[in-house]
Coordinates of C-alpha atoms in Angstrom, one line a residue:
M1 CA 68.5 100.1 26.9
A2 CA 66.9 103.5 26.8
G3 CA 65.3 102.9 30.2
Q4 CA 68.7 102.1 31.6
A5 CA 70.2 105.2 30.2
L6 CA 67.4 107.3 31.6
W7 CA 67.9 105.6 35.0
H8 CA 71.7 106.4 34.9
A9 CA 70.9 110.0 34.0
I10 CA 68.6 110.4 37.0
M11 CA 71.2 108.8 39.3
L12 CA 73.9 111.2 37.9
L13 CA 71.6 114.2 38.7
F14 CA 71.1 113.0 42.3
A15 CA 74.9 112.5 42.6
A16 CA 75.5 116.0 41.2
A17 CA 73.0 117.5 43.7
W18 CA 75.0 115.8 46.5
L19 CA 78.4 116.7 45.2
I20 CA 77.9 120.4 44.3
P21 CA 77.6 121.6 47.9
L22 CA 80.6 119.4 48.9
L23 CA 82.8 120.7 46.1
W24 CA 81.7 124.3 46.8
M25 CA 82.7 123.8 50.5
L26 CA 86.1 122.2 49.5
R27 CA 86.9 125.1 47.1
N28 CA 86.0 127.8 49.6
A29 CA 88.0 126.2 52.4
F30 CA 91.2 126.6 50.4
L31 CA 90.5 130.0 48.8
P32 CA 91.8 133.3 50.0
K33 CA 89.1 135.4 51.7
D34 CA 89.0 138.1 48.9
A35 CA 88.9 135.5 46.1
S36 CA 85.9 133.7 47.6
I37 CA 83.5 136.7 47.3
G38 CA 84.8 137.7 43.8
A39 CA 82.7 137.1 40.7
G40 CA 85.5 135.5 38.7
W41 CA 87.3 132.1 39.0
S42 CA 90.5 132.1 41.0
W43 CA 93.4 129.6 41.1
N44 CA 94.8 131.0 44.3
F45 CA 94.8 128.6 47.3
T46 CA 95.8 129.0 50.9
L47 CA 95.9 127.1 54.2
D48 CA 95.5 130.3 56.2
N49 CA 91.7 129.6 56.6
F50 CA 92.5 126.5 58.6
S51 CA 95.1 128.2 60.8
R52 CA 92.6 131.1 61.5
V53 CA 89.8 128.7 62.3
W54 CA 91.9 126.5 64.6
Q55 CA 93.0 129.5 66.5
G56 CA 89.6 131.1 66.6
A57 CA 87.8 128.2 68.4
P58 CA 88.9 125.1 70.4
F59 CA 88.4 122.7 67.6
G60 CA 91.0 120.4 69.0
Q61 CA 89.0 120.1 72.2
Y62 CA 85.8 119.6 70.2
M63 CA 87.5 116.8 68.1
W64 CA 88.7 115.0 71.2
N65 CA 85.2 115.3 72.9
T66 CA 83.6 113.9 69.7
L67 CA 86.0 111.0 69.4
L68 CA 85.6 110.2 73.1
V69 CA 81.8 110.3 73.0
T70 CA 81.4 108.5 69.8
S71 CA 83.8 105.7 70.7
G72 CA 82.4 105.4 74.2
I73 CA 78.8 105.0 73.0
F74 CA 79.9 102.4 70.4
A75 CA 82.0 100.4 72.9
V76 CA 79.1 100.2 75.4
Q77 CA 76.6 99.5 72.6
I78 CA 78.6 96.5 71.4
V79 CA 78.4 94.9 74.9
T80 CA 74.7 95.6 75.5
L81 CA 73.4 94.7 72.1
T82 CA 75.5 91.5 71.9
L83 CA 74.1 90.2 75.2
A84 CA 70.6 91.3 74.5
A85 CA 70.6 89.8 71.0
Y86 CA 72.0 86.5 72.2
A87 CA 69.3 86.3 74.9
F88 CA 66.5 87.1 72.4
A89 CA 67.9 84.6 69.8
R90 CA 69.1 81.6 71.9
V91 CA 67.9 81.8 75.5
A92 CA 64.4 80.5 76.2
F93 CA 62.5 82.4 78.9
V94 CA 58.8 83.1 79.5
G95 CA 57.4 86.0 77.4
R96 CA 60.5 86.3 75.2
H97 CA 58.6 87.2 72.1
I98 CA 56.4 89.7 73.9
V99 CA 59.4 91.4 75.5
F100 CA 61.2 91.5 72.2
M101 CA 58.2 93.1 70.5
L102 CA 58.0 95.7 73.3
F103 CA 61.8 96.3 72.8
L104 CA 61.2 96.9 69.1
V105 CA 58.7 99.7 69.9
Q106 CA 61.8 101.9 70.5
I107 CA 62.6 101.8 66.8
M108 CA 59.2 103.3 66.0
V109 CA 59.6 106.2 68.5
P110 CA 61.7 109.1 67.1
S111 CA 64.5 109.9 69.5
D112 CA 63.6 113.6 69.4
V113 CA 60.3 112.8 71.2
L114 CA 62.3 111.5 74.2
I115 CA 64.5 114.5 74.6
F116 CA 62.4 116.1 77.3
S117 CA 62.2 112.9 79.5
N118 CA 65.9 112.2 78.9
Y119 CA 66.8 115.7 79.9
Q120 CA 64.8 115.3 83.2
I121 CA 66.6 112.1 84.0
I122 CA 70.1 113.5 83.2
N123 CA 69.3 116.6 85.2
E124 CA 68.2 114.5 88.3
L125 CA 71.3 112.4 88.0
G126 CA 73.4 115.6 88.0
L127 CA 75.0 114.7 84.6
L128 CA 74.2 117.9 82.7
D129 CA 77.1 119.3 80.8
T130 CA 79.1 116.1 81.1
K131 CA 80.3 113.6 78.5
I132 CA 78.5 110.8 80.3
G133 CA 75.3 112.8 80.1
I134 CA 75.7 113.0 76.3
M135 CA 76.3 109.3 76.0
L136 CA 73.9 107.7 78.5
P137 CA 70.7 107.8 76.5
Y138 CA 72.4 105.9 73.6
F139 CA 74.0 103.0 75.5
A140 CA 71.3 100.7 74.3
S141 CA 70.2 100.4 70.7
A142 CA 67.0 98.6 69.7
F143 CA 68.0 98.7 66.0
G144 CA 71.3 97.1 66.8
V145 CA 69.7 94.4 68.9
F146 CA 67.2 93.6 66.1
L147 CA 70.0 93.5 63.5
L148 CA 72.2 91.2 65.6
R149 CA 69.4 89.0 66.7
Q150 CA 68.5 88.2 63.1
A151 CA 72.2 87.3 62.4
F152 CA 72.4 85.1 65.5
K153 CA 69.2 83.3 64.6
Q154 CA 70.6 82.4 61.2
L155 CA 73.5 80.5 62.7
P156 CA 72.9 76.7 62.9
Y157 CA 72.2 75.1 66.3
E158 CA 74.7 72.4 65.5
L159 CA 77.5 74.9 66.2
D160 CA 76.2 75.4 69.8
E161 CA 75.9 71.6 70.3
A162 CA 79.4 70.9 69.0
A163 CA 80.9 73.6 71.2
R164 CA 79.0 72.4 74.3
V165 CA 80.3 68.8 73.7
E166 CA 83.8 70.3 73.8
G167 CA 83.0 71.9 77.2
C168 CA 82.4 75.4 76.0
S169 CA 80.2 77.7 78.2
S170 CA 77.5 80.0 76.8
L171 CA 79.9 83.0 77.1
G172 CA 82.6 81.0 75.3
I173 CA 80.1 80.1 72.5
L174 CA 79.2 83.8 72.2
L175 CA 82.8 85.0 72.1
R176 CA 84.3 82.2 69.9
I177 CA 81.4 81.4 67.5
Y178 CA 78.6 84.1 67.4
I179 CA 80.7 87.2 67.4
P180 CA 83.4 86.1 64.8
L181 CA 80.7 84.8 62.4
S182 CA 78.7 88.1 62.7
K183 CA 81.5 90.5 61.9
P184 CA 79.7 92.0 58.8
V185 CA 76.7 92.9 61.0
Y186 CA 78.9 94.5 63.6
L187 CA 80.7 96.6 60.9
S188 CA 77.3 97.6 59.4
F189 CA 76.1 98.7 62.8
A190 CA 79.4 100.5 63.5
I191 CA 78.8 102.7 60.4
V192 CA 75.3 103.6 61.4
S193 CA 76.2 104.2 65.1
I194 CA 79.4 106.2 64.5
S195 CA 78.1 108.3 61.7
F196 CA 74.9 109.1 63.6
H197 CA 76.7 110.2 66.8
W198 CA 79.5 112.0 65.0
N199 CA 76.8 114.2 63.3
D200 CA 74.4 114.4 66.1
F201 CA 73.6 118.0 67.0
L202 CA 70.3 118.5 68.9
W203 CA 71.0 116.4 72.1
P204 CA 74.6 117.6 72.6
L205 CA 73.4 121.1 72.1
I206 CA 70.8 120.7 74.9
V207 CA 72.9 119.0 77.5
T208 CA 76.2 120.9 77.1
N209 CA 77.0 124.5 78.0
S210 CA 80.8 124.6 78.2
P211 CA 83.5 124.3 75.5
E212 CA 85.2 121.6 77.6
N213 CA 82.2 119.2 76.8
R214 CA 81.0 120.6 73.5
L215 CA 81.1 118.4 70.4
L216 CA 82.2 119.3 66.9
T217 CA 78.7 119.8 65.5
V218 CA 77.8 122.2 68.3
G219 CA 81.1 124.0 68.1
L220 CA 80.8 124.4 64.4
A221 CA 77.3 125.9 64.8
M222 CA 78.6 128.3 67.4
F223 CA 81.6 129.3 65.2
A224 CA 79.4 129.8 62.1
K225 CA 77.0 132.0 64.2
S226 CA 79.9 134.1 65.4
T227 CA 81.2 134.7 61.9
E228 CA 77.7 135.1 60.3
A229 CA 77.6 138.9 60.4
G230 CA 80.8 139.1 58.3
A231 CA 79.8 136.3 55.9
Q232 CA 83.2 134.6 56.4
W233 CA 82.5 131.8 54.0
T234 CA 86.1 130.7 53.8
D235 CA 86.3 130.3 57.5
V236 CA 83.0 128.5 57.8
S237 CA 84.0 126.2 54.9
A238 CA 87.3 125.4 56.5
A239 CA 85.6 124.7 59.8
T240 CA 83.1 122.4 58.1
L241 CA 85.9 120.5 56.4
I242 CA 87.6 120.0 59.7
V243 CA 84.4 118.5 61.1
T244 CA 83.5 116.3 58.1
A245 CA 87.0 115.2 57.0
P246 CA 87.4 112.3 59.5
M247 CA 84.2 110.6 58.3
L248 CA 84.9 111.3 54.6
I249 CA 88.5 109.9 54.9
G250 CA 87.2 106.9 56.8
F251 CA 84.6 106.1 54.2
M252 CA 87.1 106.5 51.3
L253 CA 89.6 104.2 53.0
F254 CA 87.1 101.5 53.9
Q255 CA 84.3 101.9 51.3
R256 CA 84.8 98.4 49.9
Q257 CA 84.5 96.8 53.4
F258 CA 81.5 99.0 54.2
I259 CA 79.6 98.1 51.0
S260 CA 80.5 94.4 51.5
S261 CA 79.3 94.5 55.2
F262 CA 75.9 96.0 54.2
M263 CA 75.4 93.3 51.5
H264 CA 76.2 90.5 53.9
S265 CA 74.0 91.9 56.6
G266 CA 71.0 92.3 54.2
I267 CA 71.0 96.1 54.3
K268 CA 71.3 97.8 51.0
G269 CA 73.4 101.0 51.4

């Protein structure tokens, strides 16, 4: 009993360490500028910070770019990882296991190591400062293929045989059996993929130069840097809330489905 109480206390400390910066950001986003730098507590709140931030930088364009890039990457990933996972799980070909092991090597290589080679390829293709240039290196995901292959392998072969007896093709089996039965895995991968690319900073910073193609994270960094000299904490907090709000709202709305999908896919979140 005492050990459980100690464990709960440690977890509460970790939760507080995560919540304090978030609460500080939320409070400053709605505080008047003068009240945020004062020593005392203030109950005054305003929405002027959001209006000033929205007019001070093209956050609407940044938001649209981020939505487009994140959804585009995820849409292509769903197609590529589904076909690759089905091939590795159900299609017999020479050297399948060796090819799969080589494929998994990508998981062990940090993506930052490949930035220079990716930049050279994007430059030679003439895709610098384009949305396609941001998305292209992420169209294939070794992690997603591994995750989905394991889910496909757990499905019984009898389902394939029954479907083929009914005249169903391999593509029909994939669309009508494998994909519907693997929805929790797809949802788990969607959380990982969308949250990663929504928050990605380094690669979009390297390949974009214009506001027309800049993402939210890069736009927020540029905005914070421009207001750094004046310590405009209310503006920076409001801009940060604009960037993080879609992901926070999405998690709060679908947290039960997210947790359930991780449990069914074997990943503890």
